[in-house]
Amino acid sequence: MPLLFDPLKLGALTLENRIVVAPMCQYSATDGAATDWHLIHLGTLGLSGAGLVIIEATGVEPEARISPADLGLWDDATEAALGGVLARVRAQLPAAGEVKFGIQLGHAGRKASTARPWEGAAQVPADAGGWVPFAPSALPFRNADVAPIALDADGLARVRTAFADAARRAARIGFDAVEIHGAHGYLLHQFLSPLSNARTDAYGGSLENRMRFPLEVYEAVRAALPAHIPVIMRVSATDWVEGGWDLEQTIQFAQALKARGLDAIHVSSGGLSPLQQIAVAPGYQVPLAEAVKAATGLTTIAVGLITDPAQAEDILATGKADAIGIARGILYDPRWPWHAAAALGASMVAAPQYLRCQPSGLRQLFR
Ligand SMILES: Cc1cc2nc3c(=O)[nH]c(=O)nc-3n(C[C@H](O)[C@H](O)[C@H](O)COP(=O)(O)O)c2cc1C
């Protein structure tokens, strides 16, 4: 049996296989509420055969959204919309080989209030449906951006509570796992990186101080969830900028999270600074995941241009990671897990409506 199709435990949760659909913003919500787009999108991913689908960065308060069209989970209306979509998708999926659904809870911090990517992604001013973003310090992402408002003590408490409340709502509507967005230059990463955190209080300066707020958010989320729901932290393991957040600090952060009971870490990179220099190539972030896993022993998800089944299997077989994340590759080919099973000699559970697609000449793919 290929390792890619070996079940994996994330805390008390067992995944059918080690293919994780990485979170992908859809910019298709209305006032934070999920729409019919989410129904077809999550339906498609739910039928993909992946072990875990982590749904897009979901704002824990309205100002946490990257764009005004982002998904949210901050009140009864957003909870009802997303809960309804999840229940309708789940009701159609085969019970055997059940896909698990996780949700990424996030706060965009200074990168909030932008237009959708296909509309240019420029900052949306407050008088055009946007808002002034919050951040650790009043340092904009791009020099031309409006400076964010530095969170004061009340603001920190509000955001912490918003993460915990959203986690409670996620558990209530049936998510199997919660991922905290600590990557890609969004709020928690902004606290971690010395390039975006210039605070002089207990939340800035030393590494211990810069980790304080992200660790508080983790603890608040963990405490808000029942024990059977695992928590994953997504990190950018480096800013790819001299003097920024780096792998060594990431390992210390991961160790602090492990000591607090983190179930898994999802290792990405970059997004904090427009000055980043990234040599993008197949599996370019795998060495970062490998280093975090080796140093901490945490259950680790590697991600980033993992597009080939043999490549994915090799990452697992050589112990570099415990699961692989896939984003663009599964939008392009939503049946990637089936094709991986065919290539590696594994078998899959599929919806009965689809069983007749077994390709002739290929050994039995469906069980
Ligand atoms: C359309 C799109 C939306 C994304 N949205 C998110 C997101 O909501 N949260 C996140 O952590 N990463 C997001 N990402 C990054 C992916 O999760 C992933 O880390 C990245 O695309 C690299 O993996 P890949 O090479 O398999 O695409 C997004 C990527 C794409 C292509």
CSV table of C-alpha atoms and ligand atoms in Angstrom, one decimal:
chain,number,residue,atom,x,y,z
A,1,MET,CA,0.0,0.0,0.0
A,2,PRO,CA,1.5,3.4,-0.9
A,3,LEU,CA,2.0,5.7,2.0
A,4,LEU,CA,-0.1,8.4,0.3
A,5,PHE,CA,-3.1,6.1,0.9
A,6,ASP,CA,-2.2,5.1,4.4
A,7,PRO,CA,-4.6,6.5,7.0
A,8,LEU,CA,-3.2,9.4,9.1
A,9,LYS,CA,-4.2,10.4,12.6
A,10,LEU,CA,-4.4,14.1,13.4
A,11,GLY,CA,-5.0,14.0,17.1
A,12,ALA,CA,-8.2,12.0,17.6
A,13,LEU,CA,-9.2,12.3,13.9
A,14,THR,CA,-8.3,9.7,11.3
A,15,LEU,CA,-7.9,10.7,7.7
A,16,GLU,CA,-8.5,8.1,5.0
A,17,ASN,CA,-5.4,9.1,3.2
A,18,ARG,CA,-2.6,11.7,3.3
A,19,ILE,CA,-3.8,14.0,0.6
A,20,VAL,CA,-4.9,17.4,2.0
A,21,VAL,CA,-6.6,20.0,-0.1
A,22,ALA,CA,-4.9,23.2,1.0
A,23,PRO,CA,-7.1,26.2,1.8
A,24,MET,CA,-8.1,28.4,-1.1
A,25,CYS,CA,-9.9,31.6,-0.9
A,26,GLN,CA,-12.8,31.8,-3.3
A,27,TYR,CA,-13.8,35.5,-2.9
A,28,SER,CA,-17.4,34.4,-3.5
A,29,ALA,CA,-19.2,35.2,-0.2
A,30,THR,CA,-21.8,37.8,0.4
A,31,ASP,CA,-21.3,39.8,3.6
A,32,GLY,CA,-19.2,36.8,4.8
A,33,ALA,CA,-21.9,34.3,4.1
A,34,ALA,CA,-21.3,31.2,2.0
A,35,THR,CA,-23.1,31.0,-1.4
A,36,ASP,CA,-24.0,28.5,-4.0
A,37,TRP,CA,-20.5,28.8,-5.4
A,38,HIS,CA,-19.3,27.2,-2.1
A,39,LEU,CA,-21.8,24.4,-2.6
A,40,ILE,CA,-20.5,23.4,-6.0
A,41,HIS,CA,-16.9,24.1,-5.1
A,42,LEU,CA,-17.0,22.1,-1.8
A,43,GLY,CA,-19.1,19.4,-3.5
A,44,THR,CA,-16.4,19.0,-6.2
A,45,LEU,CA,-13.6,18.8,-3.6
A,46,GLY,CA,-15.6,16.6,-1.4
A,47,LEU,CA,-15.9,14.1,-4.3
A,48,SER,CA,-12.2,14.3,-5.1
A,49,GLY,CA,-11.1,11.4,-2.9
A,50,ALA,CA,-8.8,13.6,-0.7
A,51,GLY,CA,-8.5,12.7,2.9
A,52,LEU,CA,-9.0,16.2,4.2
A,53,VAL,CA,-10.4,19.3,2.6
A,54,ILE,CA,-9.4,22.5,4.4
A,55,ILE,CA,-11.7,25.2,3.3
A,56,GLU,CA,-10.5,28.7,2.6
A,57,ALA,CA,-9.3,31.4,5.0
A,58,THR,CA,-12.4,32.4,6.9
A,59,GLY,CA,-12.5,35.8,8.6
A,60,VAL,CA,-13.1,35.7,12.4
A,61,GLU,CA,-14.5,39.3,12.2
A,62,PRO,CA,-15.6,41.4,9.3
A,63,GLU,CA,-12.3,43.4,9.4
A,64,ALA,CA,-10.4,40.0,9.2
A,65,ARG,CA,-11.3,39.4,5.6
A,66,ILE,CA,-8.8,39.8,2.8
A,67,SER,CA,-11.5,41.1,0.5
A,68,PRO,CA,-15.1,42.2,1.1
A,69,ALA,CA,-16.1,38.9,-0.7
A,70,ASP,CA,-14.3,36.6,1.7
A,71,LEU,CA,-16.0,33.9,3.7
A,72,GLY,CA,-16.6,34.7,7.4
A,73,LEU,CA,-17.7,33.0,10.5
A,74,TRP,CA,-18.5,35.7,13.0
A,75,ASP,CA,-22.2,35.7,13.6
A,76,ASP,CA,-25.3,33.6,13.4
A,77,ALA,CA,-26.0,34.5,9.7
A,78,THR,CA,-22.5,33.4,8.6
A,79,GLU,CA,-22.7,30.3,10.7
A,80,ALA,CA,-26.0,29.3,9.3
A,81,ALA,CA,-24.9,29.9,5.7
A,82,LEU,CA,-21.7,27.8,6.0
A,83,GLY,CA,-23.3,25.2,8.2
A,84,GLY,CA,-26.1,24.8,5.5
A,85,VAL,CA,-23.6,24.4,2.7
A,86,LEU,CA,-21.5,21.9,4.7
A,87,ALA,CA,-24.5,19.8,5.6
A,88,ARG,CA,-25.8,19.8,2.0
A,89,VAL,CA,-22.5,18.7,0.6
A,90,ARG,CA,-22.0,16.0,3.3
A,91,ALA,CA,-25.4,14.6,2.7
A,92,GLN,CA,-24.4,13.7,-0.9
A,93,LEU,CA,-21.0,12.1,-0.2
A,94,PRO,CA,-20.4,8.4,0.3
A,95,ALA,CA,-20.3,7.4,4.0
A,96,ALA,CA,-17.5,4.9,3.4
A,97,GLY,CA,-14.1,6.5,2.8
A,98,GLU,CA,-15.6,9.7,4.1
A,99,VAL,CA,-13.7,12.9,3.3
A,100,LYS,CA,-13.0,15.1,6.4
A,101,PHE,CA,-13.6,18.8,6.3
A,102,GLY,CA,-11.4,21.4,8.1
A,103,ILE,CA,-11.7,25.1,8.1
A,104,GLN,CA,-9.0,27.7,8.1
A,105,LEU,CA,-9.7,30.5,10.5
A,106,GLY,CA,-7.8,33.7,9.8
A,107,HIS,CA,-7.3,37.4,10.2
A,108,ALA,CA,-5.8,39.3,7.3
A,109,GLY,CA,-4.4,42.1,9.5
A,110,ARG,CA,-2.7,44.8,7.4
A,111,LYS,CA,-3.4,42.8,4.2
A,112,ALA,CA,-7.2,43.2,4.7
A,113,SER,CA,-9.6,45.2,2.6
A,114,THR,CA,-8.3,44.5,-0.9
A,115,ALA,CA,-10.1,43.8,-4.2
A,116,ARG,CA,-10.5,40.2,-5.4
A,117,PRO,CA,-7.4,39.0,-7.3
A,118,TRP,CA,-9.2,39.0,-10.6
A,119,GLU,CA,-10.2,42.6,-10.0
A,120,GLY,CA,-6.6,43.7,-9.4
A,121,ALA,CA,-6.2,43.1,-5.6
A,122,ALA,CA,-5.6,46.8,-4.8
A,123,GLN,CA,-6.5,48.2,-1.4
A,124,VAL,CA,-10.2,49.0,-1.1
A,125,PRO,CA,-10.7,52.4,0.6
A,126,ALA,CA,-13.1,52.7,3.5
A,127,ASP,CA,-15.4,54.9,1.4
A,128,ALA,CA,-15.7,52.2,-1.4
A,129,GLY,CA,-16.8,49.3,0.8
A,130,GLY,CA,-13.5,48.6,2.5
A,131,TRP,CA,-12.1,49.5,5.9
A,132,VAL,CA,-8.9,50.6,7.6
A,133,PRO,CA,-7.1,47.3,8.5
A,134,PHE,CA,-5.7,46.4,12.0
A,135,ALA,CA,-2.2,45.1,12.5
A,136,PRO,CA,0.5,44.7,15.2
A,137,SER,CA,2.0,48.1,14.2
A,138,ALA,CA,1.0,50.9,11.9
A,139,LEU,CA,3.2,49.6,9.1
A,140,PRO,CA,1.5,49.1,5.7
A,141,PHE,CA,2.3,46.1,3.5
A,142,ARG,CA,3.1,48.3,0.5
A,143,ASN,CA,4.4,51.8,1.0
A,144,ALA,CA,1.4,53.2,-1.0
A,145,ASP,CA,-1.2,51.5,1.2
A,146,VAL,CA,-3.1,53.3,4.0
A,147,ALA,CA,-1.3,52.5,7.3
A,148,PRO,CA,-3.1,50.0,9.5
A,149,ILE,CA,-4.3,50.7,13.0
A,150,ALA,CA,-2.0,49.2,15.6
A,151,LEU,CA,-4.1,46.9,17.9
A,152,ASP,CA,-4.4,48.1,21.5
A,153,ALA,CA,-5.0,45.8,24.5
A,154,ASP,CA,-8.8,45.9,23.8
A,155,GLY,CA,-8.2,45.1,20.2
A,156,LEU,CA,-6.0,42.1,21.0
A,157,ALA,CA,-8.7,40.8,23.4
A,158,ARG,CA,-11.4,41.3,20.7
A,159,VAL,CA,-9.4,39.4,18.1
A,160,ARG,CA,-8.5,36.6,20.5
A,161,THR,CA,-12.1,36.2,21.4
A,162,ALA,CA,-13.2,36.3,17.8
A,163,PHE,CA,-10.9,33.4,16.9
A,164,ALA,CA,-12.3,31.4,19.9
A,165,ASP,CA,-15.9,32.2,19.0
A,166,ALA,CA,-15.3,31.2,15.3
A,167,ALA,CA,-13.8,28.0,16.4
A,168,ARG,CA,-16.9,27.3,18.6
A,169,ARG,CA,-19.1,28.0,15.6
A,170,ALA,CA,-16.9,25.7,13.4
A,171,ALA,CA,-17.3,22.8,15.8
A,172,ARG,CA,-21.1,23.5,16.1
A,173,ILE,CA,-21.6,23.2,12.3
A,174,GLY,CA,-19.6,20.0,12.1
A,175,PHE,CA,-16.1,20.7,10.9
A,176,ASP,CA,-13.7,17.9,11.7
A,177,ALA,CA,-10.6,20.0,12.1
A,178,VAL,CA,-9.6,23.7,12.5
A,179,GLU,CA,-6.5,25.2,10.9
A,180,ILE,CA,-5.3,28.6,12.3
A,181,HIS,CA,-3.9,30.8,9.6
A,182,GLY,CA,-0.5,31.8,10.9
A,183,ALA,CA,1.1,32.2,7.4
A,184,HIS,CA,1.3,34.3,4.3
A,185,GLY,CA,1.8,37.7,5.9
A,186,TYR,CA,-1.6,37.8,7.6
A,187,LEU,CA,-2.2,39.0,11.2
A,188,LEU,CA,-0.6,36.2,13.2
A,189,HIS,CA,2.5,36.1,10.9
A,190,GLN,CA,2.6,39.9,11.2
A,191,PHE,CA,3.1,39.5,14.9
A,192,LEU,CA,5.8,36.9,14.4
A,193,SER,CA,7.9,38.7,11.9
A,194,PRO,CA,10.2,41.6,13.0
A,195,LEU,CA,9.6,43.2,9.7
A,196,SER,CA,5.9,43.9,10.5
A,197,ASN,CA,6.0,44.0,14.3
A,198,ALA,CA,7.6,47.1,15.8
A,199,ARG,CA,5.7,47.0,19.1
A,200,THR,CA,7.5,48.0,22.3
A,201,ASP,CA,5.1,46.2,24.6
A,202,ALA,CA,4.9,42.5,25.6
A,203,TYR,CA,3.9,41.6,22.1
A,204,GLY,CA,7.0,42.9,20.2
A,205,GLY,CA,10.7,42.8,20.3
A,206,SER,CA,12.1,39.5,21.5
A,207,LEU,CA,11.1,36.2,19.8
A,208,GLU,CA,9.2,35.3,22.9
A,209,ASN,CA,7.2,38.5,22.8
A,210,ARG,CA,6.5,38.2,19.0
A,211,MET,CA,5.2,34.7,19.5
A,212,ARG,CA,3.0,35.7,22.4
A,213,PHE,CA,-0.2,36.7,20.5
A,214,PRO,CA,-0.2,33.8,18.1
A,215,LEU,CA,0.3,31.4,21.0
A,216,GLU,CA,-2.6,33.1,22.9
A,217,VAL,CA,-4.8,32.7,19.8
A,218,TYR,CA,-3.8,29.1,19.5
A,219,GLU,CA,-4.6,28.5,23.2
A,220,ALA,CA,-8.0,30.3,22.9
A,221,VAL,CA,-8.9,28.2,19.8
A,222,ARG,CA,-7.8,25.0,21.5
A,223,ALA,CA,-9.8,25.7,24.6
A,224,ALA,CA,-12.9,26.6,22.6
A,225,LEU,CA,-12.9,23.2,20.8
A,226,PRO,CA,-13.9,19.8,22.0
A,227,ALA,CA,-10.9,17.5,22.4
A,228,HIS,CA,-11.8,15.3,19.4
A,229,ILE,CA,-11.3,18.2,16.9
A,230,PRO,CA,-7.6,18.6,16.0
A,231,VAL,CA,-6.0,22.0,15.6
A,232,ILE,CA,-3.5,22.6,12.7
A,233,MET,CA,-1.3,25.7,12.6
A,234,ARG,CA,-0.3,27.0,9.1
A,235,VAL,CA,3.0,28.8,9.1
A,236,SER,CA,5.2,30.6,6.7
A,237,ALA,CA,8.6,29.1,7.7
A,238,THR,CA,10.5,32.0,6.2
A,239,ASP,CA,9.8,35.5,4.9
A,240,TRP,CA,12.4,35.0,2.2
A,241,VAL,CA,13.8,38.4,3.3
A,242,GLU,CA,17.0,39.1,5.1
A,243,GLY,CA,16.4,40.0,8.7
A,244,GLY,CA,12.8,38.6,8.6
A,245,TRP,CA,11.1,35.6,10.1
A,246,ASP,CA,13.1,32.5,9.3
A,247,LEU,CA,13.2,28.7,9.7
A,248,GLU,CA,15.1,28.8,13.1
A,249,GLN,CA,12.3,31.0,14.6
A,250,THR,CA,9.7,28.8,13.0
A,251,ILE,CA,11.1,25.8,14.7
A,252,GLN,CA,11.0,27.6,18.1
A,253,PHE,CA,7.4,28.6,17.4
A,254,ALA,CA,6.5,25.0,16.5
A,255,GLN,CA,8.2,23.7,19.6
A,256,ALA,CA,6.1,26.2,21.7
A,257,LEU,CA,3.0,25.0,19.9
A,258,LYS,CA,3.8,21.3,20.4
A,259,ALA,CA,4.3,22.0,24.2
A,260,ARG,CA,0.7,23.3,24.1
A,261,GLY,CA,-0.7,20.3,22.4
A,262,LEU,CA,-0.8,21.3,18.7
A,263,ASP,CA,-1.9,18.4,16.5
A,264,ALA,CA,-0.2,19.2,13.2
A,265,ILE,CA,1.7,21.9,11.4
A,266,HIS,CA,1.2,23.0,7.8
A,267,VAL,CA,4.4,24.4,6.4
A,268,SER,CA,4.2,27.1,3.8
A,269,SER,CA,6.3,30.3,3.3
A,270,GLY,CA,6.4,33.9,2.3
A,271,GLY,CA,3.7,36.5,1.9
A,272,LEU,CA,4.9,39.0,4.5
A,273,SER,CA,6.9,41.4,2.4
A,274,PRO,CA,6.8,42.6,-1.2
A,275,LEU,CA,10.6,42.3,-1.0
A,276,GLN,CA,10.6,38.5,-0.8
A,277,GLN,CA,12.9,36.6,-3.2
A,278,ILE,CA,11.5,33.0,-3.8
A,279,ALA,CA,13.1,30.4,-6.0
A,280,VAL,CA,9.9,28.6,-7.0
A,281,ALA,CA,10.4,25.1,-8.2
A,282,PRO,CA,8.6,21.7,-7.7
A,283,GLY,CA,8.4,20.9,-4.0
A,284,TYR,CA,10.3,24.1,-3.1
A,285,GLN,CA,8.9,24.3,0.4
A,286,VAL,CA,9.4,20.6,1.3
A,287,PRO,CA,12.9,21.2,2.8
A,288,LEU,CA,11.2,23.7,5.3
A,289,ALA,CA,8.6,21.1,6.3
A,290,GLU,CA,11.3,18.4,6.6
A,291,ALA,CA,13.3,20.7,8.9
A,292,VAL,CA,10.3,21.5,11.1
A,293,LYS,CA,9.3,17.8,11.3
A,294,ALA,CA,12.9,16.7,12.1
A,295,ALA,CA,13.3,19.3,14.9
A,296,THR,CA,9.9,18.9,16.5
A,297,GLY,CA,8.5,15.5,15.6
A,298,LEU,CA,5.1,17.3,14.9
A,299,THR,CA,2.8,15.7,12.4
A,300,THR,CA,3.7,17.8,9.4
A,301,ILE,CA,1.9,18.7,6.1
A,302,ALA,CA,4.2,19.8,3.3
A,303,VAL,CA,2.8,22.0,0.5
A,304,GLY,CA,3.8,23.9,-2.6
A,305,LEU,CA,4.1,22.6,-6.2
A,306,ILE,CA,3.5,19.0,-5.2
A,307,THR,CA,1.8,17.9,-8.3
A,308,ASP,CA,3.0,14.5,-9.2
A,309,PRO,CA,1.9,11.3,-7.4
A,310,ALA,CA,5.4,9.8,-7.4
A,311,GLN,CA,6.8,13.0,-6.0
A,312,ALA,CA,4.1,13.0,-3.2
A,313,GLU,CA,4.9,9.4,-2.4
A,314,ASP,CA,8.6,10.1,-2.2
A,315,ILE,CA,8.1,13.0,0.2
A,316,LEU,CA,6.2,10.7,2.6
A,317,ALA,CA,8.5,7.6,2.0
A,318,THR,CA,11.6,9.6,2.8
A,319,GLY,CA,10.0,10.9,6.0
A,320,LYS,CA,10.1,14.5,5.0
A,321,ALA,CA,6.4,15.0,5.9
A,322,ASP,CA,3.4,13.1,7.1
A,323,ALA,CA,0.9,14.4,4.5
A,324,ILE,CA,1.0,16.5,1.4
A,325,GLY,CA,-1.1,19.6,0.7
A,326,ILE,CA,-2.3,20.4,-2.8
A,327,ALA,CA,-4.0,23.6,-4.0
A,328,ARG,CA,-3.7,24.6,-7.6
A,329,GLY,CA,-3.1,21.1,-8.8
A,330,ILE,CA,-6.5,20.0,-7.5
A,331,LEU,CA,-8.4,22.9,-9.0
A,332,TYR,CA,-6.9,21.9,-12.3
A,333,ASP,CA,-7.6,18.2,-11.8
A,334,PRO,CA,-10.2,17.7,-9.1
A,335,ARG,CA,-9.8,13.9,-9.4
A,336,TRP,CA,-6.1,14.1,-8.7
A,337,PRO,CA,-6.4,11.6,-5.8
A,338,TRP,CA,-8.0,9.0,-8.1
A,339,HIS,CA,-5.2,9.5,-10.6
A,340,ALA,CA,-2.6,9.2,-7.8
A,341,ALA,CA,-4.3,6.0,-6.7
A,342,ALA,CA,-4.2,4.6,-10.2
A,343,ALA,CA,-0.5,5.6,-10.6
A,344,LEU,CA,0.6,4.2,-7.2
A,345,GLY,CA,-1.5,1.1,-7.2
A,346,ALA,CA,-4.0,2.0,-4.4
A,347,SER,CA,-7.8,1.7,-4.4
A,348,MET,CA,-10.4,4.3,-3.6
A,349,VAL,CA,-13.9,4.7,-2.3
A,350,ALA,CA,-16.0,6.6,-4.9
A,351,ALA,CA,-19.6,7.7,-5.0
A,352,PRO,CA,-21.8,4.9,-6.4
A,353,GLN,CA,-23.0,7.3,-9.1
A,354,TYR,CA,-19.4,7.4,-10.5
A,355,LEU,CA,-18.4,3.7,-10.2
A,356,ARG,CA,-18.9,3.0,-13.9
A,357,CYS,CA,-16.1,5.3,-14.9
A,358,GLN,CA,-13.5,2.5,-14.0
A,359,PRO,CA,-11.2,2.7,-17.0
A,360,SER,CA,-11.1,-0.5,-19.0
A,361,GLY,CA,-7.7,-2.1,-19.0
A,362,LEU,CA,-6.8,-0.6,-15.6
A,363,ARG,CA,-6.8,-2.8,-12.5
A,364,GLN,CA,-9.8,-2.3,-10.2
A,365,LEU,CA,-9.5,1.2,-8.8
A,366,PHE,CA,-12.6,1.4,-6.7
A,367,ARG,CA,-13.3,-0.7,-3.6
B,1,LIG,C1,-6.9,30.4,-5.5
B,1,LIG,C2,-6.0,30.3,-4.3
B,1,LIG,C3,-6.4,30.7,-3.1
B,1,LIG,C4,-5.6,30.5,-1.9
B,1,LIG,N1,-6.1,30.8,-0.7
B,1,LIG,C5,-5.4,30.5,0.4
B,1,LIG,C6,-6.0,30.6,1.7
B,1,LIG,O1,-7.2,30.9,1.8
B,1,LIG,N2,-5.3,30.3,2.8
B,1,LIG,C7,-4.0,29.9,2.7
B,1,LIG,O2,-3.3,29.6,3.7
B,1,LIG,N3,-3.4,29.7,1.5
B,1,LIG,C8,-4.1,30.0,0.3
B,1,LIG,N4,-3.5,29.7,-0.9
B,1,LIG,C9,-2.2,29.1,-1.0
B,1,LIG,C10,-2.4,27.6,-1.1
B,1,LIG,O3,-3.1,27.0,0.0
B,1,LIG,C11,-1.1,26.8,-1.3
B,1,LIG,O4,-0.3,27.0,-0.1
B,1,LIG,C12,-0.3,27.3,-2.5
B,1,LIG,O5,-1.1,27.5,-3.6
B,1,LIG,C13,0.9,26.4,-2.9
B,1,LIG,O6,0.3,25.1,-3.1
B,1,LIG,P1,0.1,24.6,-4.6
B,1,LIG,O7,1.4,24.7,-5.3
B,1,LIG,O8,-0.3,23.1,-4.5
B,1,LIG,O9,-0.9,25.4,-5.3
B,1,LIG,C14,-4.3,29.9,-2.0
B,1,LIG,C15,-3.9,29.5,-3.3
B,1,LIG,C16,-4.7,29.7,-4.4
B,1,LIG,C17,-4.1,29.2,-5.7
